[in-house]
Coordinates of C-alpha atoms and ligand atoms in Angstrom, one line a residue:
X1417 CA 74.3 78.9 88.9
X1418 CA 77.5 77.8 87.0
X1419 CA 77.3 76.1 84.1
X1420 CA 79.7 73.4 85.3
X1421 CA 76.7 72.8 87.7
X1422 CA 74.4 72.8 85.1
X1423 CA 76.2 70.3 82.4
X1424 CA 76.7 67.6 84.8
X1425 CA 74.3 64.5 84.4
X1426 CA 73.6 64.2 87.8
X1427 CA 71.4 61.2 86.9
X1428 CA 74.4 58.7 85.0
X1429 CA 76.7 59.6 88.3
X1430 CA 73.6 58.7 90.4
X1431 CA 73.8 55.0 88.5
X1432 CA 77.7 54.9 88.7
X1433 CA 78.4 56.0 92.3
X1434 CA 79.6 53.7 94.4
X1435 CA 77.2 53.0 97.8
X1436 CA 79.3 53.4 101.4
X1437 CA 78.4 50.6 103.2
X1438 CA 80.7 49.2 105.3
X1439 CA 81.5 50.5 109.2
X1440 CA 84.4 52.1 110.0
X1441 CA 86.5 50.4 112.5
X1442 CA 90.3 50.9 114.1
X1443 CA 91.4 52.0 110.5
X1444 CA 89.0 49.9 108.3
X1445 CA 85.7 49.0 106.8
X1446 CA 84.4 46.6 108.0
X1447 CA 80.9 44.5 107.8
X1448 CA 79.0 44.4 111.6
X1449 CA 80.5 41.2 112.7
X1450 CA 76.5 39.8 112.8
X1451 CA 76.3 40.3 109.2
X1452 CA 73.2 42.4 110.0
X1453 CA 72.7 45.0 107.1
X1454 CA 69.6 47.4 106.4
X1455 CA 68.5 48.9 103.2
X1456 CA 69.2 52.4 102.6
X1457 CA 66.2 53.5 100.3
X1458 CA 66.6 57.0 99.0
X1459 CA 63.9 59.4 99.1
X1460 CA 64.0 60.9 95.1
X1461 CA 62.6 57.6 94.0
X1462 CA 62.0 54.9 96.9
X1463 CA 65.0 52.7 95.2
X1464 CA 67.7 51.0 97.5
X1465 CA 70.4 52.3 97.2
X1466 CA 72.1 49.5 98.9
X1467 CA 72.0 47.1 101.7
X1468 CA 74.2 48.9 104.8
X1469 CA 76.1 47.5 107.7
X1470 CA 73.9 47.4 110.6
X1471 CA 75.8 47.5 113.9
X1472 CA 75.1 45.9 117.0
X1473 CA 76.2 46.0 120.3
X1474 CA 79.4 44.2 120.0
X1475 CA 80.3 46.6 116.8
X1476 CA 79.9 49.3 119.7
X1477 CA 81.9 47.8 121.8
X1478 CA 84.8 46.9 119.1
X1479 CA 84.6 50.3 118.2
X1480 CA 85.0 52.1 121.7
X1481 CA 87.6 49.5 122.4
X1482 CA 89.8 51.1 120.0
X1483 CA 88.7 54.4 120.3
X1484 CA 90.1 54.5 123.8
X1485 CA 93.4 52.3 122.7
X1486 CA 94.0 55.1 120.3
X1487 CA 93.5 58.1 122.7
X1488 CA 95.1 56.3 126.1
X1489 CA 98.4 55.5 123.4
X1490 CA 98.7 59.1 122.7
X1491 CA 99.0 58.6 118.8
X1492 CA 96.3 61.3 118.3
X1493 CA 95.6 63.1 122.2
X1494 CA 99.3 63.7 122.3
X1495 CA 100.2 65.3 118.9
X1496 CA 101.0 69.4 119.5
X1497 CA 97.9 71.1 118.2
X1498 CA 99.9 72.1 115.2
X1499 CA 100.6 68.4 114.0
X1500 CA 96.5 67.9 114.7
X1501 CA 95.8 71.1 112.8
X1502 CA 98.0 70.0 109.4
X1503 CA 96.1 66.4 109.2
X1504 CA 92.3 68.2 110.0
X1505 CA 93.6 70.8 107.2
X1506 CA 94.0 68.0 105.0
X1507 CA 90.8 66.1 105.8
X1508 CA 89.3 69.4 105.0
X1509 CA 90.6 69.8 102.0
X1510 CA 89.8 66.1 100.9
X1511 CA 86.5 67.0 101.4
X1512 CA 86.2 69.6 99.6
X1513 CA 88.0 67.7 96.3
X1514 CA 85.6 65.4 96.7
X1515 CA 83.0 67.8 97.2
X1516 CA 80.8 66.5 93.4
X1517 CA 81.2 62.4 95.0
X1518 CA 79.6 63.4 98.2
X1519 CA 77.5 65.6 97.6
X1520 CA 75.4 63.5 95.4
X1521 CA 75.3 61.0 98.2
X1522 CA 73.8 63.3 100.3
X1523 CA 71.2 64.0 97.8
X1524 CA 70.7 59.9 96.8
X1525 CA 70.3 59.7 101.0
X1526 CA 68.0 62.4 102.1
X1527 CA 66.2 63.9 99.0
X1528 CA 67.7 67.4 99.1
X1529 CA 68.1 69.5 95.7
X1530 CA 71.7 69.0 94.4
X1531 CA 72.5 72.3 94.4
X1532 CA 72.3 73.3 98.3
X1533 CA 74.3 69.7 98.9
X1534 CA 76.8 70.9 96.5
X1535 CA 77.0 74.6 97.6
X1536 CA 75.6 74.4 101.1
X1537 CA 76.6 71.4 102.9
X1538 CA 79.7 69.7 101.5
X1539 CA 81.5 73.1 101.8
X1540 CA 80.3 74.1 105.3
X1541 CA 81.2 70.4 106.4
X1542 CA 85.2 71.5 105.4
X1543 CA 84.9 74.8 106.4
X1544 CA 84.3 73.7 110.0
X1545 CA 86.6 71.0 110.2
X1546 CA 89.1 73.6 108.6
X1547 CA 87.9 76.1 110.7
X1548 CA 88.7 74.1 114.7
X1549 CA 91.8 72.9 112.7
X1550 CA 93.1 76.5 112.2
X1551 CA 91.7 77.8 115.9
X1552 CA 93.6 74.5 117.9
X1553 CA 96.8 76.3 117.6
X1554 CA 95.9 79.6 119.3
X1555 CA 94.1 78.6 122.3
X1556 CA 96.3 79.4 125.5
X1557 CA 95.5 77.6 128.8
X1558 CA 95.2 80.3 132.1
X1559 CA 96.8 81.0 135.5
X1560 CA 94.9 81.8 138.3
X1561 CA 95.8 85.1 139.7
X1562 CA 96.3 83.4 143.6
X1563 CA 99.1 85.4 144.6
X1564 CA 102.8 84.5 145.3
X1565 CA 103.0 81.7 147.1
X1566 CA 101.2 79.6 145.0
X1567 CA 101.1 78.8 140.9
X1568 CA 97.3 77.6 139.6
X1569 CA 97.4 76.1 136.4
X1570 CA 93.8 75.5 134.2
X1571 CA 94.4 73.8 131.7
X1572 CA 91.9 71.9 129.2
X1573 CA 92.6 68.5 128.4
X1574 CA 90.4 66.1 125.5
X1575 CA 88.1 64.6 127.5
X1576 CA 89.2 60.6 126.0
X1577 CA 86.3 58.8 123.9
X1578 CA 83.4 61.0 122.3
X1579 CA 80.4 59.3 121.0
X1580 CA 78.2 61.7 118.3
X1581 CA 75.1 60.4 117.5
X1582 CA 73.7 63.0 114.9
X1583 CA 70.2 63.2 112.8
X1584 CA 69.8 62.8 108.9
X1585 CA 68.6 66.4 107.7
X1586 CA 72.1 68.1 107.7
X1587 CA 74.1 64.8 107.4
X1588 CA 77.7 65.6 107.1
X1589 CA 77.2 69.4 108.8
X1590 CA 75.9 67.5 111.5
X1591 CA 78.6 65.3 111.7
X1592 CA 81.6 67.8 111.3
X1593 CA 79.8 69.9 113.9
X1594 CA 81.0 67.0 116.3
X1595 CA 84.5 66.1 114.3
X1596 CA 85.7 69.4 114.2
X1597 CA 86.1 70.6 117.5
X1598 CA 86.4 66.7 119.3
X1599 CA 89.2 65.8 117.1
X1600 CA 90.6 69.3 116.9
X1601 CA 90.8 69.2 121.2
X1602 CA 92.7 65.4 120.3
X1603 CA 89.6 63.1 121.3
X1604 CA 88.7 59.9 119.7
X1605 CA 85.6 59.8 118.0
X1606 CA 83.0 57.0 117.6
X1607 CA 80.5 58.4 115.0
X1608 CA 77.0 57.0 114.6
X1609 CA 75.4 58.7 112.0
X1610 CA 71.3 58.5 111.4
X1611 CA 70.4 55.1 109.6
X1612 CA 68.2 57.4 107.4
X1613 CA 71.6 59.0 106.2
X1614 CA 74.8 57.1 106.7
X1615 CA 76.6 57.6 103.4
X1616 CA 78.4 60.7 103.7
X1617 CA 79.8 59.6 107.2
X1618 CA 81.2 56.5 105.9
X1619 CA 82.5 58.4 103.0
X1620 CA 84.5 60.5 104.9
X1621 CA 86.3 58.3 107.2
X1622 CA 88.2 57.2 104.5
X1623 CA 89.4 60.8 103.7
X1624 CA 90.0 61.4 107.2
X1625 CA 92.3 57.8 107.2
X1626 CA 94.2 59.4 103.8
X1627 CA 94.6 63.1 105.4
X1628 CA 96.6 61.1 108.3
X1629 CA 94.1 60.9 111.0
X1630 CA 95.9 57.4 112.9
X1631 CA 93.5 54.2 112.9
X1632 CA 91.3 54.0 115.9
X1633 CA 90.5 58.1 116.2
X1634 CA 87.3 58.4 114.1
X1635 CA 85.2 55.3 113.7
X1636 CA 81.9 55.2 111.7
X1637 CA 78.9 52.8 113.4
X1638 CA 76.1 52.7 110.5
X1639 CA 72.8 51.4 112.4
X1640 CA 69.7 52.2 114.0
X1641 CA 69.5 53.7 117.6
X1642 CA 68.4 51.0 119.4
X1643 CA 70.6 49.1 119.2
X1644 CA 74.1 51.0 118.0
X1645 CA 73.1 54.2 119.2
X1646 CA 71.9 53.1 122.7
X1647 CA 74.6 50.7 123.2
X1648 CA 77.4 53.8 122.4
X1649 CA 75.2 56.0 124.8
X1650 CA 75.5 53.0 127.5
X1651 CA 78.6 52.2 127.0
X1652 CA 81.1 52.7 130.5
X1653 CA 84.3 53.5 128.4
X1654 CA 82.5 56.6 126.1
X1655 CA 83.3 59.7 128.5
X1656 CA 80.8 62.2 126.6
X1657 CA 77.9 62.0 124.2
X1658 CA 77.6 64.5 122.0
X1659 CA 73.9 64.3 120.3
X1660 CA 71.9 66.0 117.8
X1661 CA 68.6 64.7 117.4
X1662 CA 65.1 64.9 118.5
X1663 CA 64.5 66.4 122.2
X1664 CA 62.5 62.7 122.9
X1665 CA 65.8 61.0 122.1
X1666 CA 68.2 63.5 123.8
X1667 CA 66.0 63.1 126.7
X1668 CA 66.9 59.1 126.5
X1669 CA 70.7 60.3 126.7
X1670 CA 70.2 62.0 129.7
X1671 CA 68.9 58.4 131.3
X1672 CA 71.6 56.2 129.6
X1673 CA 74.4 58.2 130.9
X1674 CA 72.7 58.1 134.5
X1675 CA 72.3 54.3 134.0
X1676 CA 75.8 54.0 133.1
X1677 CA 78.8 56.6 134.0
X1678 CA 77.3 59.3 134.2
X1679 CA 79.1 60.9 131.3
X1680 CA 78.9 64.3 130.0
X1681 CA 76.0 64.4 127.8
X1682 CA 75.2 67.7 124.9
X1683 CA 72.1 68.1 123.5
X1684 CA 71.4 69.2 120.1
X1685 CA 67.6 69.3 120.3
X1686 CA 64.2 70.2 118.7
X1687 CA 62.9 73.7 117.6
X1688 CA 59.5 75.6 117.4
X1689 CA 61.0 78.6 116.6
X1690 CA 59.0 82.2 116.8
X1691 CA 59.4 84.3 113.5
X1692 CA 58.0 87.8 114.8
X1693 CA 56.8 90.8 112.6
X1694 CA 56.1 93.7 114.1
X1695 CA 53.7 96.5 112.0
X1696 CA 56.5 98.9 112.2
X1697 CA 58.9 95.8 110.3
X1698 CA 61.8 98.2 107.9
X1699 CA 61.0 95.9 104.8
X1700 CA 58.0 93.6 104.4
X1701 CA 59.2 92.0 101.3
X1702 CA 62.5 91.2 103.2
X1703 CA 60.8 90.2 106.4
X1704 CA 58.1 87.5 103.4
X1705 CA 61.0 86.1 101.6
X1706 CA 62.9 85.4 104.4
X1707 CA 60.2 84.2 106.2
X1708 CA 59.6 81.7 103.0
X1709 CA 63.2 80.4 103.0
X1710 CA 63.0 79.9 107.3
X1711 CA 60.1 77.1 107.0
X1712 CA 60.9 75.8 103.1
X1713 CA 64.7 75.6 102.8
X1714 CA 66.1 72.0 103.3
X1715 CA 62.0 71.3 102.9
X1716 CA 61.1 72.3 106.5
X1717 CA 63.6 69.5 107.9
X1718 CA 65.7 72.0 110.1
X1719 CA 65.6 72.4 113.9
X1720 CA 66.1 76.3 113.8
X1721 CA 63.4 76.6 111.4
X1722 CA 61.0 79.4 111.8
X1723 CA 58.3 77.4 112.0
X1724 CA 55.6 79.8 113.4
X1725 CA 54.7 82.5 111.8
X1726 CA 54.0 85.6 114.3
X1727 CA 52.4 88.8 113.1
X1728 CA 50.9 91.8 114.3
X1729 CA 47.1 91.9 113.1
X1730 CA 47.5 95.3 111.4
X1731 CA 49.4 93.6 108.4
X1732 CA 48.7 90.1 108.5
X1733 CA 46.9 90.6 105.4
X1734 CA 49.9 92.3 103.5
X1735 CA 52.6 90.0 104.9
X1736 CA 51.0 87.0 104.8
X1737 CA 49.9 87.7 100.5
X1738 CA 53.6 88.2 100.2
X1739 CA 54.7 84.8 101.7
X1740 CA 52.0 82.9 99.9
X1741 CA 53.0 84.7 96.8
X1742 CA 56.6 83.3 97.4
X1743 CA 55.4 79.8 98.2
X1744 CA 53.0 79.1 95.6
X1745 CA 56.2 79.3 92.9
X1746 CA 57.7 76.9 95.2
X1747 CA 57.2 73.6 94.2
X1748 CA 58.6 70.7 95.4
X1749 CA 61.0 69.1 92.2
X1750 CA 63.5 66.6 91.1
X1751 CA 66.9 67.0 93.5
X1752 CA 69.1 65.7 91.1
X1753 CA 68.2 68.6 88.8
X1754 CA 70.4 71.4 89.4
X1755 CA 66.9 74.1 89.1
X1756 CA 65.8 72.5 91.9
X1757 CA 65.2 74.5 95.1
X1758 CA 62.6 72.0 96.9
X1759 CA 63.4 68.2 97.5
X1760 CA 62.5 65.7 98.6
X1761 CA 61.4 64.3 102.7
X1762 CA 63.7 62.2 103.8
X1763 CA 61.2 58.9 103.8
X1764 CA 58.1 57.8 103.6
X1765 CA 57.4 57.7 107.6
X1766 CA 59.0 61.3 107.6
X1767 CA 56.1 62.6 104.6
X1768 CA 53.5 60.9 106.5
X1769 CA 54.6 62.3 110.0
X1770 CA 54.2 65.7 108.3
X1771 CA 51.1 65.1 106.2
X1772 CA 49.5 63.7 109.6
X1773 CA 50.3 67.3 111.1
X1774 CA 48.5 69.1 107.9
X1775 CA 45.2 66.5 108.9
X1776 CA 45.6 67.3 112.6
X1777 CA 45.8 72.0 111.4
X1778 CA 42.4 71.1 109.8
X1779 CA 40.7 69.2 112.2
X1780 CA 41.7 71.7 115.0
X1781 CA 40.0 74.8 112.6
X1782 CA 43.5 76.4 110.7
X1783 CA 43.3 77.1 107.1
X1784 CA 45.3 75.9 104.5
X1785 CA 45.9 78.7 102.9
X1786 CA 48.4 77.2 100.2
X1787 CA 49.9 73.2 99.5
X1788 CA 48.7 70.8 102.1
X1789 CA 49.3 67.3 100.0
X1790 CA 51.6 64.9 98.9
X1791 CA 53.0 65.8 95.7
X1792 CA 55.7 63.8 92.4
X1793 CA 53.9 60.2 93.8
X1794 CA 54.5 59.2 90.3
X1795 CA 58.3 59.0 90.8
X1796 CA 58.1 56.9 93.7
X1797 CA 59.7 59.1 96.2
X1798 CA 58.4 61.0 99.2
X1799 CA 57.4 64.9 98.1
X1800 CA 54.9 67.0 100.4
X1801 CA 54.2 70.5 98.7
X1802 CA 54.8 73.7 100.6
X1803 CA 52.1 74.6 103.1
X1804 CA 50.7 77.5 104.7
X1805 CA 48.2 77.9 107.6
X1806 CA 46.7 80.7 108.5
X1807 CA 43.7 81.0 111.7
X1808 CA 45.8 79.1 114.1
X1809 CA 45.7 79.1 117.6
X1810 CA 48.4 78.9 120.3
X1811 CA 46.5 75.3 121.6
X1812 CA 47.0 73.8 118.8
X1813 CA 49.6 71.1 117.7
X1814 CA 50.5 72.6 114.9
X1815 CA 51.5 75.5 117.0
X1816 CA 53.1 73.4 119.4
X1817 CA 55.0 71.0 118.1
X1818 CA 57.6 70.7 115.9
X1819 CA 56.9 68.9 112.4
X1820 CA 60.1 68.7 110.6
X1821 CA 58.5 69.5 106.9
X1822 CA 57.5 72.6 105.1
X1823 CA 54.9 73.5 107.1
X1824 CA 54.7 76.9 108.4
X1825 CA 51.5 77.8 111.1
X1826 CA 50.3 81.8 111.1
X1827 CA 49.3 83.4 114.3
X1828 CA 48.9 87.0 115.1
X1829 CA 49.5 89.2 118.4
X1830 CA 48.0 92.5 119.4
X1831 CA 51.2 94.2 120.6
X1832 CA 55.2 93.5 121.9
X1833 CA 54.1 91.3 124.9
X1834 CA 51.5 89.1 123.3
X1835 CA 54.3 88.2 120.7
X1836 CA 56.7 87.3 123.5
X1837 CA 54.3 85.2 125.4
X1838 CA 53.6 83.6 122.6
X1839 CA 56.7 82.9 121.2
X1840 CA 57.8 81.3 124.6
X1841 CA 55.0 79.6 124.7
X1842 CA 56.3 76.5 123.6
X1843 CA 58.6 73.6 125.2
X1844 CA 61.6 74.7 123.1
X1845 CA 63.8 77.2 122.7
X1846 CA 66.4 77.2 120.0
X1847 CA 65.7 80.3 117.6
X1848 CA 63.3 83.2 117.1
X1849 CA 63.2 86.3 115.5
X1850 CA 62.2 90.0 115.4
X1851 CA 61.3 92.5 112.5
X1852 CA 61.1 95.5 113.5
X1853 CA 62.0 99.4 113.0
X1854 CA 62.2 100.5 117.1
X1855 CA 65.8 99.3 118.0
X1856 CA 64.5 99.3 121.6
X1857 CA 62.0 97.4 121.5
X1858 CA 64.0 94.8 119.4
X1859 CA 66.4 94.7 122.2
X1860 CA 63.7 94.4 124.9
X1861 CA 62.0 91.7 122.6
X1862 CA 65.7 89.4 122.1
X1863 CA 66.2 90.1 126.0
X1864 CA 62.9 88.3 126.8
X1865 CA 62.7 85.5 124.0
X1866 CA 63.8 82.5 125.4
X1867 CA 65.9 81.1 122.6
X1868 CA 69.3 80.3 122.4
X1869 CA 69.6 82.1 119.1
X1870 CA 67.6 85.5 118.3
X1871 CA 67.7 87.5 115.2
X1872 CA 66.9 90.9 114.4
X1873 CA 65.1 91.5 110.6
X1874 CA 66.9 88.7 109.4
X1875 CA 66.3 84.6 109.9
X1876 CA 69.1 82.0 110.3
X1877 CA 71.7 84.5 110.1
X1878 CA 74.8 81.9 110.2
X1879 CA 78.6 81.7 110.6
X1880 CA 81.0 79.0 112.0
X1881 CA 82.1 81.8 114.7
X1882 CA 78.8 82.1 116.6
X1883 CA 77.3 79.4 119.0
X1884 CA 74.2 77.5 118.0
X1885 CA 72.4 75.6 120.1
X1886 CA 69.0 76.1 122.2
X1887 CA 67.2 77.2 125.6
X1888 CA 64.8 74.7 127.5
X1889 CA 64.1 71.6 125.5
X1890 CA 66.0 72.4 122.8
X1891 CA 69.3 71.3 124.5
X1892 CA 72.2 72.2 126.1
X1893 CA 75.8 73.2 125.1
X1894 CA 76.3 74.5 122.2
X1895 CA 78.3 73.8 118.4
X1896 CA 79.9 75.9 116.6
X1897 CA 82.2 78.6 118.2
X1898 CA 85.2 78.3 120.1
X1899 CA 82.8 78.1 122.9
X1900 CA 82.3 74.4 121.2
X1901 CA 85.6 73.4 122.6
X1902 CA 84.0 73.3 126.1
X1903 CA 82.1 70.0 125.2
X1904 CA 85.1 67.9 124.3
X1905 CA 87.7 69.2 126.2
X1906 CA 87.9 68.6 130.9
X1907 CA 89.0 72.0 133.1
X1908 CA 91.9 70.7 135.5
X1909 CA 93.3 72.6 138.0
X1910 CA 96.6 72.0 138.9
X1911 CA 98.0 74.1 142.0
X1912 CA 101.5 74.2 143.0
X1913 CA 102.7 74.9 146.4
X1914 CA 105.5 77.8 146.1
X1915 CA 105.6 78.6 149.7
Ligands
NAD1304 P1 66.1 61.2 116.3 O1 66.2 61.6 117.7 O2 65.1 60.2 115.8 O3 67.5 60.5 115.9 C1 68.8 61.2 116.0 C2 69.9 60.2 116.2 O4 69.7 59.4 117.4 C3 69.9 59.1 115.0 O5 71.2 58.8 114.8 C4 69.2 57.9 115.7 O6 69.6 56.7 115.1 C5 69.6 58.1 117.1 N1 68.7 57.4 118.0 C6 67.4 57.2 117.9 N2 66.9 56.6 119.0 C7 68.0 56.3 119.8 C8 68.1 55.7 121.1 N3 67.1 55.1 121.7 N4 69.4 55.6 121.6 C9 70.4 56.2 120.9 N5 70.3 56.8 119.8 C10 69.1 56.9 119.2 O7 66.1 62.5 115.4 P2 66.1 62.7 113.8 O8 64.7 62.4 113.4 O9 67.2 61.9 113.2 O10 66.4 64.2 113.6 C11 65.4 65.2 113.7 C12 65.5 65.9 115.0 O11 66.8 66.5 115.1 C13 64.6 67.1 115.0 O12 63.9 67.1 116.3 C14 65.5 68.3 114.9 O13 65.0 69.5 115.5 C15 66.8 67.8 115.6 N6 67.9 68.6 115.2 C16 68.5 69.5 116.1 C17 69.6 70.3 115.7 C18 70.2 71.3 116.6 O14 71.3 71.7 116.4 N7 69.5 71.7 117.7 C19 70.1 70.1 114.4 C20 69.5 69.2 113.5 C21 68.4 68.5 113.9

C-alpha cells in the first residue's frame, strides 16, 4: 500500500466532504420539483450523510424530455466519433483527478474498505469510459456482399434515449458500464442510480458537464424504483433500458417495456455462481485463496460471486481447512482505514437479508463452519463476519439462492458430471469455474456449464475487453466489450438500387 494512501485522514475528509444531492437535469442540479428528498444513511456508522433529492415521476419525465431534445438536435448524436472520443477522454480523465473525492463517497455510501474504492473502482470507472472513448473511432460500418447491381449498407446508429437503472454494490463501475459505450455510440443517457448509493453518480455529472459533454446528454435521477425507476422504465420516449439489478427487478423491466413501447430491454442480473474443484486441481492453495477472495471481496455483495463452493469429496477436507484458514484472518473492519480488506453491508435491511440466510443454512442442517453473526454493532453500522458452510445440500436455499453477503455454502460431487449438474442446477447463470489439471475435461466441463462467464483455475478473471453478462436468469446482453456497443446502438440496412 503507498504511504500517500496510508497518511491520509480518511476520517477529517469524511467530516469535510461535501454530500451530492441534487438531480442532474438538462445541464444542472436541480432539487425534484416535489421537494421530496430521502436520507442517505451510510453503512460505516448508520449516520445520514445527507437528505437527497428524491425523484418522482414528473422529474422522469423532465429528464427524458431533454434527453431526447439533446439527441433529436444532434448536439451530441451527430458529433464524428472523434469529437465524442476527446470530451469521454476528458471525463475520463476528470475522474480519475478526482479519483481521492469520489472514492471516499463511495465508501461513506456503501461501506466498502477505502482502499478497493480507491484502487478498484474509481479507476476501473475511467478506464471504461476511456476505454469506448478510444474504441468509437475505429469501428467501420459493413457492406453486404449482394452482387453488382445492388449496394447494401449496415450501418449502426445510437439508438436515441437510454435509461440505466444500476444497483449499489459497484456504484460508479456500474454506472460507467452503461455511460461508456451509450454515450460513446452518441445516445443520451438518463441515469438512475440505486437510492442506497447515489453519490458518485451525481458526482460525476458534473465532471462529465466540465469535460464538455452538452446539457441534456447525461442526466442523473437520485430516487427509489418505484417511483423514478419505474416511471423511466415506463416511459414511451426512453427507446432502451439498460439494467443492472436483481433478476426480480429485471424481470419487472421485461413487463414495463411490454406495457409501454416495447423498448429494447438488457438485463444485468443475479448470480449463484459454481466454483468447481476437481481432486486433480494444479494448486490447492491457489484454487483456497481464490476461492476466499470469490465469496469475501466487496463483502459477498457481487453478482459473479462464487458463491457455492463445489468440491470433489476426496479433498474436501484439505481444501476446505485451507479456505477457513484464509477466512478466519478475515474480519470484517473499519472502511475508512486504509488496512482494511472487509467492509461494511450496504444497510441494515441488506445485513439482516443476509443474516436471515445464515438462520435459514442452520435450520435446513449446514454447518457453520466459521463467522455466522453480526459483527462492529458498537459503531453503529451494518457488519456481518465472514461465513462458511459446510454439509449442504443442493435443496437448500442457501444453495439456491443468491444472498448478496459473505456467505459461501460447501457441497461436494463424486465425479465431472455430478459437478455439472450441480452447478446448473440453479435458476442463474452468470459465472462458474473449474480447477482442474486434465485440459480436457476442463473444456468438456466450460462446454456444459451454463454460465455466461467460465473460468479455468482462476475466479473473476477480469478485463474491459471481455463480455460480462449471464445465461438464464442471470440476463441478457452483455457489458463490457465491443460487443457492448450492440445494446446502444440500431442495425439499419440501407439498400440501393444500382440496376
Ligand atoms: P434491485 O433490483 O433491488 O435494484 C436495482 C436498481 O433497480 C436500483 O436502482 C433500484 O432502485 C431499481 N429498482 C428497484 N425496483 C424497481 C422497479 N420496480 N422499477 C424500476 N426500477 C427499480 O437490485 P440491487 O439490490 O440494487 O442490486 C443487487 C442485485 O444486482 C443482485 O441481484 C446482483 O446480482 C445484481 N447485479 C448484477 C450484476 C451483473 O452484471 N449481472 C452486477 C451487479 C449487481
Amino acid at each position: 500500500m503507498s504511504s500517500k494512501l496510508l497518511n491520509i485522514d480518511w476520517h477529517a475528509r469524511a467530516r469535510d466532504v461535501a454530500i451530492p444531492r441534487q438531480a442532474f437535469i438538462d445541464g444542472s442540479y436541480v432539487d425534484a420539483l416535489s421537494g421530496a428528498t430521502f436520507d442517505c444513511i451510510s453503512p460505516v456508522d448508520g449516520r445520514v450523510l445527507g437528505a437527497v433529492a428524491s425523484c418522482q415521476v414528473e422529474d422522469v419525465d423532465r429528464a427524458v424530455v431533454s434527453a431526447r431534445k439533446a439527441f433529436d438536435d444532434g448536439r451530441w448524436s451527430q458529433q464524428s466519433p472523434a469529437a465524442r472520443k476527446k470530451v469521454l477522454m476528458r471525463f475520463a480523465d476528470l475522474i480519475r483527478s478526482h479519483a481521492e473525492e469520489l472514492a471516499l463517497l463511495e465508501t461513506l455510501d456503501v461501506g466498502k474498505p477505502i482502499t478497493h474504492s480507491l484502487r478498484v473502482d474509481i479507476p476501473a470507472a475511467a478506464r471504461c469510459i476511456a476505454w469506448y472513448a478510444e474504441a468509437v473511432d475505429k469501428l467501420y460500418d459493413e457492406i453486404a456482399p449482394t452482387g453488382p447491381g445492388a449496394l447494401a449498407m449496415i450501418t449502426r446508429e445510437p439508438i436515441g434515449v437510454v435509461g440505466a437503472i444500476v444497483p449499489w454494490n459497484f456504484p460508479l463501475i456500474m454506472a460507467s458500464w452503461k455511460l461508456g459505450p451509450a454515450l460513446a455510440a452518441g445516445n443520451s443517457v438518463v441515469l438512475k442510480p440505486s437510492e442506497k448509493s447515489p453519490l458518485t453518480a451525481i458526482r460525476v455529472a458534473a465532471l462529465a458537464l466540465e469535460a464538455g459533454l452538452p446539457d441534456g446528454v447525461l442526466n442523473v435521477l437520485p430516487g427509489f424504483g418505484d417511483p423514478a425507476g419505474k416511471a423511466l422504465a415506463l416511459h414511451a420516449d426512453v427507446d432502451c433500458i439498460a439494467f443492472t439489478g436483481s433478476t426480480v427487478t429485471g424481470k419487472r423491466m421485461l413487463e414495463y417495456a411490454g406495457q409501454s413501447n416495447m423498448k429494447r430491454v438488457w438485463l444485468e442480473c443475479g448470480g449463484k455462481s459454481p466454483n468447481i474443484v476437481m481432486a486433480d486441481c494444479p494448486d490447492l492453495d491457489r484454487a483456497a485463496s481464490a476461492a476466499a477472495s470469490a465469496i469475501f471481496f466487496n463483502q459477498g455483495e457481487m453478482c459473479s460471486a462464487g458463491s457455492r463452493l463445489l468440491v470433489q469429496e476426496s479433498i474436501r477436507d484439505e481444501l476446505l481447512d485451507k479456505v477457513l484458514a484464509i477466512a478466519r484472518k478475515l474480519e470484517p473492519g473499519d472502511p475508512l482505514d486504509p488496512a482494511t480488506t472487509l467492509g461494511a453491508l450496504v444497510d441494515d435491511l441488506q445485513m439482516r437479508r443476509v443474516l436471515g440466510y445464515i438462520d435459514s443454512g442452520r435450520l435446513e442442517g449446514a454447518v457453520v463452519r466459521t463467522g455466522g453473526a453480526q459483527t462492529r454493532q458498537e459503531t453503529g453500522g451494518f457488519y456481518v463476519q465472514p461465513t462458511i458452510f459446510d454439509r449442504v445440500s443442493g435443496n437448500m436455499k442457501i444453495a439456491r439462492e443468491e444472498i448478496f453477503g459473505p456467505v459461501l455454502a460447501t457441497l461436494t460431487f463424486k465425479d465431472a458430471a455430478e459437478a455439472v449438474r450441480l452447478g446448473n442446477d440453479v435458476i442463474y447463470g452468470l459465472a462458474a469455474a473449474v480447477w482442474t489439471r486434465d485440459i480436457t475435461a476442463a473444456h468438456r466441463m466450460a462446454r456444459s456449464l451454463r454460465a455466461g462467464m467460465v473460468y479455468v483455475n482462476c475466479y473473476d478473471a477480469d478485463d474491459i475487453t471481455v463480455p460480462f453478462g449471464g445465461f438464464k436468469q442471470s440476463g441478457s446482453g452483455r457489458d463490457k466489450s465491443l460487443h457492448a456497443f450492440d445494446k446502444y446502438t440500431e442495425l439499419k440496412t440501407t439498400w440501393v438500387d444500382l440496376s
